Amino acid sequence: MIFQFFKRLMDIFTSLTAIILLSPLMLAVAVLVRLRLGSPVVFRQQRPGRHARLFTMYKFRTMISTTHDKEGRILPDDQRLTPFGLWLRSTSLDELPGLFNVLKGDMSLVGPRPLMTKYLDRYTPHQARRHEVKPGITGWAQVNGRNNITWEEKFDLDVWYVDHRSLKLDIIILARTFWQVFSRSDVAKEGHATVDEFMGTANNKLPASSLEQNKGIFHDCK
């Protein structure tokens, strides 16, 4: 498809250019993360990409490594997220290593955000369509409410992008993303430091075997 060819060219050119131009900034952020949060500097996690194939996603680390309190209870994310980590997230500087994912071809500049693998068996067939395209550093949902909308609204916006994607739309999304990052809007829901876990759509969850069903949906996508 011509669109996919030019989209990939744009991804390669833009991500490579950004990596070169922003390398001093990325180095500075890496040093700050090492001094403030310790090692590892880069957070790595398996996420599902196009057709739900797993890849390793890169981000700058924003949380402390301590996961349990003195009584052995697991600490919630908002207690592990430091003010410095919150600042990294609000400025989207933690997303900079994702440019290497784009250059490698695991991700695109624009597309549905790559979410946790444990969500795969919680999607409805409609929501699972978000995996028909590569995940992105930014997307239609991110410039239309970001973390201030419900999961269902995010997924509807993701699927809308899948059905209407074009280079023009990608450029619009990138332009709106730059403004959103500059204004630091919709970083998190009011009263929440991190995004709530997606537990599935009420009264419309997929059965336990749905992961395999979804994989069939993903691999049948063209």
mmCIF file of N, CA and C in Angstrom, residues 141 144-150 153-154 185-190:
data_model
loop_
_atom_site.group_PDB
_atom_site.id
_atom_site.type_symbol
_atom_site.label_atom_id
_atom_site.label_comp_id
_atom_site.label_asym_id
_atom_site.label_seq_id
_atom_site.Cartn_x
_atom_site.Cartn_y
_atom_site.Cartn_z
ATOM 1 N N ALA A 141 -6.332 9.143 20.066
ATOM 2 C CA ALA A 141 -6.873 9.212 21.426
ATOM 3 C C ALA A 141 -6.058 10.167 22.288
ATOM 4 N N ASN A 144 -7.105 13.699 21.789
ATOM 5 C CA ASN A 144 -8.530 13.919 22.011
ATOM 6 C C ASN A 144 -8.932 13.511 23.422
ATOM 7 N N GLY A 145 -8.143 13.968 24.374
ATOM 8 C CA GLY A 145 -8.480 13.693 25.762
ATOM 9 C C GLY A 145 -7.395 12.979 26.533
ATOM 10 N N ARG A 146 -6.535 12.241 25.820
ATOM 11 C CA ARG A 146 -5.417 11.562 26.441
ATOM 12 C C ARG A 146 -5.853 10.736 27.638
ATOM 13 N N ASN A 147 -5.501 11.127 28.849
ATOM 14 C CA ASN A 147 -5.854 10.356 30.047
ATOM 15 C C ASN A 147 -7.080 10.890 30.765
ATOM 16 N N ASN A 148 -7.789 11.820 30.163
ATOM 17 C CA ASN A 148 -8.993 12.368 30.787
ATOM 18 C C ASN A 148 -10.274 11.804 30.184
ATOM 19 N N ILE A 149 -10.162 10.716 29.445
ATOM 20 C CA ILE A 149 -11.334 10.061 28.883
ATOM 21 C C ILE A 149 -11.332 8.605 29.331
ATOM 22 N N THR A 150 -12.464 7.921 29.151
ATOM 23 C CA THR A 150 -12.572 6.532 29.598
ATOM 24 C C THR A 150 -11.806 5.615 28.650
ATOM 25 N N GLU A 153 -13.741 5.120 25.467
ATOM 26 C CA GLU A 153 -13.605 6.245 24.546
ATOM 27 C C GLU A 153 -12.259 6.211 23.836
ATOM 28 N N LYS A 154 -11.211 5.856 24.554
ATOM 29 C CA LYS A 154 -9.887 5.738 23.938
ATOM 30 C C LYS A 154 -9.894 4.697 22.825
ATOM 31 N N SER A 185 -1.230 19.330 28.775
ATOM 32 C CA SER A 185 -2.643 19.108 29.057
ATOM 33 C C SER A 185 -2.991 17.629 29.042
ATOM 34 N N ASP A 186 -3.994 17.248 29.860
ATOM 35 C CA ASP A 186 -4.544 15.892 29.916
ATOM 36 C C ASP A 186 -3.500 14.838 30.242
ATOM 37 N N VAL A 187 -2.506 15.202 31.079
ATOM 38 C CA VAL A 187 -1.465 14.243 31.431
ATOM 39 C C VAL A 187 -2.029 13.100 32.250
ATOM 40 N N ALA A 188 -2.918 13.408 33.196
ATOM 41 C CA ALA A 188 -3.524 12.381 34.036
ATOM 42 C C ALA A 188 -4.881 12.862 34.500
ATOM 43 N N LYS A 189 -5.728 11.898 34.879
ATOM 44 C CA LYS A 189 -7.020 12.268 35.424
ATOM 45 C C LYS A 189 -6.824 13.008 36.737
ATOM 46 N N GLU A 190 -7.729 13.919 37.030
ATOM 47 C CA GLU A 190 -7.643 14.664 38.277
ATOM 48 C C GLU A 190 -7.708 13.704 39.457
#
